[in-house]
Amino acid sequence: MSHEELLARHRAVMPRWMALYYDRPIELASASGRRVTDREGRTYLDFFAGILTNAIGYDVAEISEAIRAQLATGVLHSSTLYLIRAQVELAEKVAALSGIPDAKVFFTNSGTEANETALMLATRFRRSDQVLALRNSYHGRAFATVAITGNRGWSASSLSPVKVSWVHGGYRFRSPFKDLSDADYVKACVADLREVIETTTAGEVACLIAEPIQGVGGFTAPPDGLFAAFKEVLDEYGVLFVSDEVQTGWGRTGEHFWGIQAHGVTPDAMTFAKGLGNGLAIGGVVARGELMDCLTANSLSTFGGNPLATTGALATLEYLLAHDLQANAAKLGARLLAGLRGIAERHPVVGDVRGKGLMVGVELVGPGGEPDPAAAVAVLEGARERCLLVGKGGLYGNVIRLAPPMTLTEDELEEALAVLRETIAEVAS
């Protein structure tokens, strides 16, 4: 079946708001390493990894063998009403890696569910429905997570179970504070946080939730230390701090295992998902024991932390740690940033190159510095024509997002840079 035929069937039964990449969407039929092959036989170097989810790459023997071994037991599911050995072992590793004192872990099926859980815990613990979130944020597609998403393109409804106030800090490139030094930028954002608490809330705020690097928002990040400064203010008011590590976790930023560690602060809770499962559906929350245990009603997750997902996730985490993929992300990420900044020097259409490790954004702009989403679409399409898959995002849809599997090789990095160099030069001409 051709891509066109499958697209017609897709449009007949799938919702219109379910986005597809490319003028001619493709189906991925097979994969190995960092490369995927579409149904029509064309192979691509994958630099978006299923939205950062295929963190180790494709067809990894150690992970596949663990999954097959669990399948061979016949137990794909038991629900959390029964003990699950892989779930306990995975929770022990996540709790130890979190750095959160007395940490406990609850598993879900996705980052959206993880953030919904974190909001439920924080609002119950603080007995408040008031939440602080960053402008340009994205935290999921469910009722509460849409409410705390500060990006109009992803805010499907104005209805909300929580009362949200917005603070500055995440998107520096177009911030009113963008021309300040790092230290003054932090001071300005901290002053804004304090003013927002004092003027837009009743004081008893449940939590502030923030992505250390905003993912859908275009891989934007504040100066290191901002969230430590925020935490000082939050502590004055008793407000909890939740770090959304759905995209920044598991060493992807290179310099740290969790994105929030760049700020020298330990949050009250962290949410995670995506890369932990390397394609399997898993997410979760790791939080202080007191916070995690605050619920007084019964609760569980039918599928969250199921035997198959946690077995695969445990194998993924062990592979990631054994092969020091964090170090690989740091080394190759530095080369990726340097290469892209070299391209930016030659082509003013590239307004900003930013990110950490293998999580890099390229913001495309017009002659006056205004967002240029058409240029981003052209780069997305041009890269695909040259057999490179990249992502797209940002508040204005003008940012190319680069987040390949963390097993990326030096040769593959140079291959991708060559494609981007040629594609951006074509778009700029």
XYZ file of C-alpha atoms in Angstrom:
429
model
C 0.000 0.000 0.000
C 1.374 3.432 -0.965
C 1.745 6.337 1.432
C -1.019 8.175 -0.441
C -3.466 5.303 0.033
C -2.697 4.990 3.723
C -3.005 8.763 4.154
C -6.494 8.683 2.653
C -7.531 5.959 5.102
C -5.924 7.874 7.978
C -7.870 11.034 7.187
C -11.134 9.122 7.030
C -10.925 7.718 10.565
C -8.410 9.872 12.509
C -9.147 13.306 14.015
C -8.229 16.384 12.003
C -6.239 17.797 14.923
C -3.799 14.866 14.874
C -0.774 16.409 13.190
C 1.315 14.703 10.521
C 4.725 15.789 9.248
C 5.418 16.533 5.576
C 3.350 17.401 2.536
C 3.502 13.698 1.754
C 3.434 11.884 5.125
C 5.428 8.683 5.413
C 4.992 5.375 7.238
C 8.040 3.936 8.985
C 8.164 0.206 8.293
C 11.485 -0.969 9.756
C 14.484 0.387 11.642
C 17.935 -0.418 12.967
C 20.448 1.658 14.875
C 19.690 5.284 14.088
C 18.110 4.644 10.711
C 14.498 4.047 9.722
C 13.060 2.808 6.441
C 9.684 3.838 5.128
C 7.088 1.574 3.552
C 8.254 2.553 0.053
C 11.829 1.478 0.797
C 13.576 4.787 1.446
C 15.968 4.903 4.431
C 16.544 7.954 6.621
C 18.898 8.990 9.420
C 16.571 9.739 12.335
C 17.365 12.967 14.189
C 14.097 13.221 16.119
C 13.797 9.711 17.586
C 10.020 9.529 17.775
C 9.955 12.876 19.654
C 12.974 11.947 21.843
C 11.402 8.603 22.736
C 13.698 6.155 20.939
C 16.579 7.289 23.114
C 18.774 4.235 22.487
C 17.837 3.783 18.833
C 16.200 0.868 17.063
C 16.492 -2.906 17.256
C 18.832 -2.920 20.250
C 19.551 -6.556 21.087
C 19.758 -6.193 24.875
C 16.392 -4.424 25.045
C 14.647 -6.655 22.513
C 15.863 -9.794 24.288
C 14.523 -8.568 27.636
C 11.137 -7.850 26.074
C 11.042 -11.247 24.361
C 11.903 -12.979 27.634
C 8.960 -11.288 29.338
C 6.679 -12.178 26.431
C 7.766 -15.790 26.807
C 6.368 -15.870 30.355
C 2.891 -15.177 29.001
C 2.436 -12.339 31.533
C 2.049 -9.111 29.584
C -0.209 -7.570 32.189
C -1.247 -8.091 35.786
C -2.283 -4.594 36.986
C -0.673 -2.962 40.000
C -2.865 -5.057 42.314
C -0.112 -7.656 42.143
C 3.604 -7.411 42.847
C 5.657 -6.769 39.697
C 9.356 -7.514 40.124
C 10.553 -5.367 37.195
C 8.441 -2.469 38.433
C 10.023 -2.598 41.889
C 13.547 -2.929 40.486
C 12.990 -0.029 38.087
C 11.501 2.135 40.845
C 14.526 1.451 43.032
C 16.881 2.619 40.269
C 14.843 5.717 39.432
C 14.528 6.691 43.100
C 18.282 6.323 43.633
C 19.113 8.297 40.464
C 16.668 11.093 41.299
C 18.602 12.589 44.176
C 15.286 13.288 45.919
C 15.368 12.347 49.620
C 13.114 9.458 50.684
C 11.981 9.143 47.066
C 9.026 7.032 45.955
C 7.950 6.306 42.374
C 4.588 5.901 40.648
C 4.486 4.677 37.043
C 2.070 5.836 34.349
C 1.734 5.295 30.596
C 2.917 8.683 29.357
C 4.312 12.087 30.217
C 0.830 13.559 30.153
C -0.321 11.092 32.798
C 2.823 11.708 34.808
C 2.188 15.457 34.894
C -1.486 14.932 35.733
C -0.371 12.768 38.651
C 2.128 15.370 39.835
C -0.584 18.035 39.769
C -2.955 15.801 41.731
C -0.283 15.161 44.360
C 0.740 18.809 44.667
C -2.792 20.202 44.836
C -3.806 17.573 47.394
C -0.685 18.056 49.503
C -1.037 21.848 49.535
C -4.863 21.780 49.510
C -4.830 24.390 46.761
C -5.821 24.441 43.099
C -3.443 27.286 42.240
C -0.481 26.417 40.008
C 2.410 28.410 38.562
C 3.721 27.540 35.090
C 6.142 29.054 32.596
C 5.126 30.855 29.458
C 5.831 28.839 26.279
C 5.599 25.567 28.224
C 4.109 22.246 27.159
C 3.082 19.573 29.671
C 0.603 17.294 27.873
C -2.783 16.944 26.224
C -5.098 16.042 29.141
C -7.437 18.394 31.008
C -5.066 19.756 33.647
C -1.895 19.528 31.561
C -3.451 21.536 28.727
C -4.336 24.149 31.338
C -0.691 24.528 32.389
C 0.584 24.562 28.793
C 1.703 28.104 28.009
C 1.700 27.748 24.235
C -1.450 28.775 22.416
C -0.863 26.333 19.571
C -1.279 23.424 21.997
C -3.952 24.839 24.323
C -7.050 23.031 23.134
C -9.382 24.395 25.821
C -9.595 27.334 28.198
C -11.515 25.197 30.700
C -9.354 24.011 33.582
C -9.427 22.123 36.888
C -6.593 24.358 38.182
C -6.055 28.104 38.416
C -2.861 28.980 36.558
C -0.558 31.998 36.764
C 2.241 32.439 34.235
C 5.830 33.478 34.901
C 8.732 34.483 32.670
C 11.924 32.530 32.222
C 11.744 29.756 29.641
C 11.984 31.471 26.244
C 14.898 33.878 26.444
C 15.356 34.615 22.717
C 12.095 36.602 22.556
C 11.818 37.570 26.220
C 11.457 41.218 27.269
C 14.582 40.502 29.369
C 16.599 38.988 26.487
C 19.236 41.734 26.365
C 20.155 41.393 30.038
C 23.199 39.532 31.307
C 22.624 36.047 32.707
C 22.680 37.351 36.277
C 20.309 40.223 35.535
C 18.023 37.959 33.512
C 17.703 35.665 36.533
C 17.029 38.638 38.818
C 14.319 39.953 36.490
C 12.594 36.565 36.262
C 12.769 36.068 40.025
C 11.237 39.504 40.569
C 8.488 38.585 38.111
C 7.842 35.308 39.958
C 7.472 37.120 43.258
C 5.163 39.725 41.741
C 3.002 37.036 40.093
C 2.596 35.255 43.421
C 1.764 38.494 45.215
C -0.634 39.898 42.628
C -2.311 36.999 40.790
C -2.716 34.335 43.490
C -4.343 34.039 46.881
C -0.961 33.019 48.288
C -1.594 29.336 48.946
C -0.103 28.068 45.694
C 0.275 24.307 45.172
C 3.337 24.177 42.934
C 5.392 25.607 40.145
C 5.942 23.150 37.287
C 8.662 23.778 34.734
C 10.631 22.073 31.979
C 14.372 22.683 32.452
C 14.499 22.920 28.648
C 11.168 23.594 26.976
C 10.602 20.844 24.437
C 7.605 21.652 22.247
C 8.441 25.303 22.913
C 11.527 24.968 20.729
C 14.283 23.632 23.013
C 14.485 26.939 24.869
C 16.259 27.259 28.211
C 17.026 29.938 30.810
C 20.507 30.544 32.233
C 21.718 27.879 34.631
C 20.743 28.712 38.181
C 17.374 30.282 37.422
C 15.395 27.480 39.046
C 17.581 27.512 42.154
C 16.746 31.195 42.492
C 13.072 30.388 41.881
C 13.209 27.674 44.561
C 14.317 30.221 47.179
C 11.180 32.255 46.495
C 8.956 29.170 46.351
C 10.278 27.994 49.707
C 9.333 31.322 51.283
C 5.709 30.668 50.330
C 5.754 26.894 50.876
C 5.178 26.272 47.159
C 6.298 22.894 45.771
C 8.585 22.667 42.743
C 7.959 20.024 40.056
C 10.532 19.496 37.306
C 9.080 18.110 34.062
C 11.893 15.825 32.850
C 9.846 14.097 30.153
C 12.255 15.327 27.466
C 15.337 16.319 29.498
C 15.762 13.155 31.559
C 18.107 10.152 31.246
C 21.268 12.078 30.373
C 20.090 13.621 27.119
C 21.427 17.069 28.045
C 24.904 15.568 28.357
C 26.160 17.565 31.306
C 23.677 16.059 33.767
C 21.405 13.042 34.113
C 18.384 15.271 34.814
C 17.934 18.673 33.216
C 17.189 20.355 36.533
C 20.642 19.449 37.875
C 22.117 22.247 35.757
C 20.441 24.631 38.199
C 21.885 23.118 41.353
C 18.528 22.448 42.940
C 16.579 19.354 44.011
C 12.869 19.544 43.175
C 10.084 18.112 45.321
C 9.043 15.911 42.409
C 10.110 15.046 38.889
C 8.029 13.647 36.064
C 9.514 11.424 33.363
C 8.567 9.377 30.298
C 9.703 9.131 26.657
C 13.316 7.903 26.574
C 12.934 5.531 29.523
C 10.910 3.064 27.461
C 12.843 3.423 24.178
C 9.500 3.150 22.403
C 7.434 1.362 25.037
C 4.670 3.365 26.699
C 5.880 4.352 30.165
C 6.020 7.475 32.309
C 5.995 8.302 35.956
C 6.566 10.549 38.933
C 9.385 10.375 41.470
C 8.740 12.486 44.558
C 9.492 12.939 48.231
C 7.831 10.146 50.184
C 5.680 12.561 52.157
C 4.358 14.090 48.949
C 3.828 10.775 47.168
C 1.957 9.303 50.140
C -0.384 12.281 50.637
C -3.383 10.716 48.880
C -5.994 9.334 51.257
C -8.255 7.715 48.653
C -7.480 4.491 46.797
C -5.647 4.861 43.508
C -3.754 2.719 41.009
C -2.844 2.527 37.341
C -4.242 -0.391 35.390
C -1.499 -0.321 32.767
C 1.115 1.992 34.323
C 4.257 0.072 35.223
C 3.016 -3.161 33.640
C 5.446 -6.101 33.425
C 6.280 -5.644 29.749
C 6.873 -1.883 29.914
C 8.949 -1.995 33.084
C 11.027 -4.927 31.839
C 11.840 -3.032 28.655
C 12.464 0.184 30.569
C 14.778 -1.562 33.017
C 16.814 -2.952 30.109
C 16.870 0.498 28.498
C 18.096 2.200 31.655
C 20.756 -0.443 32.266
C 21.982 -0.109 28.654
C 22.075 3.672 28.903
C 24.120 3.586 32.103
C 26.446 0.754 31.032
C 27.355 2.524 27.780
C 27.617 6.000 29.373
C 25.323 7.529 26.770
C 25.220 10.733 28.795
C 28.893 11.258 27.952
C 28.205 10.539 24.287
C 25.404 13.114 24.326
C 27.767 15.683 25.840
C 30.560 15.062 23.331
C 28.479 14.870 20.167
C 26.093 17.586 21.360
C 28.992 20.028 21.618
C 30.020 19.185 18.060
C 26.449 19.529 16.831
C 26.090 22.974 18.410
C 29.445 24.109 17.011
C 28.543 22.906 13.533
C 25.155 24.589 13.572
C 26.602 27.851 14.868
C 29.019 27.770 11.961
C 26.032 27.480 9.628
C 24.310 30.359 11.455
C 27.315 32.623 10.862
C 26.876 32.184 7.107
C 23.068 32.351 6.945
C 21.079 35.058 8.797
C 17.926 32.951 8.403
C 19.242 31.108 11.474
C 18.395 33.494 14.293
C 19.394 31.290 17.216
C 21.097 27.970 17.893
C 20.569 26.667 21.420
C 20.323 23.592 23.570
C 22.390 21.098 25.531
C 23.678 17.676 24.634
C 21.588 15.974 21.974
C 18.674 18.358 22.441
C 19.272 21.288 20.073
C 16.975 23.915 18.574
C 17.537 26.028 15.452
C 15.259 29.088 15.327
C 14.616 30.420 11.828
C 13.858 34.101 11.303
C 13.022 36.656 8.635
C 15.086 39.729 7.678
C 13.854 41.699 10.695
C 14.288 38.838 13.151
C 10.596 37.932 13.065
C 9.680 34.234 13.280
C 9.754 32.458 9.903
C 7.666 29.276 10.126
C 7.738 28.861 6.337
C 11.521 28.534 6.481
C 11.187 25.859 9.173
C 8.762 23.892 6.981
C 11.197 24.211 4.068
C 14.074 22.888 6.182
C 11.903 20.023 7.486
C 10.920 19.030 3.956
C 14.368 19.624 2.472
C 16.045 17.494 5.102
C 13.606 14.652 4.447
C 14.346 14.846 0.716
C 18.009 14.381 1.681
C 17.091 11.406 3.901
C 17.319 13.139 7.296
C 14.342 13.284 9.675
C 14.197 16.285 12.022
C 11.515 17.784 14.247
C 9.759 21.145 14.273
C 8.237 23.222 17.053
C 8.448 26.488 18.933
C 5.786 28.991 19.887
C 5.615 30.199 16.278
C 6.413 26.895 14.555
C 9.753 28.266 13.357
C 12.203 26.055 15.253
C 13.900 22.926 13.925
C 14.301 20.426 16.765
C 17.230 17.998 16.705
C 17.228 15.092 19.163
C 18.717 11.912 17.695
C 19.113 8.658 19.613
C 21.846 8.987 22.223
C 23.781 6.146 20.569
C 24.559 8.509 17.667
C 28.002 8.073 16.083
C 30.466 10.731 14.939
C 30.024 9.757 11.285
C 26.249 10.043 11.572
C 26.601 13.456 13.186
C 28.748 14.692 10.307
C 26.261 13.232 7.825
C 23.412 15.161 9.468
C 25.407 18.404 9.588
C 26.171 18.097 5.881
C 22.460 17.695 5.119
C 21.493 20.634 7.316
C 24.249 22.797 5.834
C 22.990 22.126 2.310
C 19.306 22.409 3.217
C 19.622 25.680 5.145
C 21.771 27.181 2.360
C 19.027 26.285 -0.128
C 16.311 27.832 2.064
C 18.396 30.962 2.623
C 19.075 31.493 -1.103
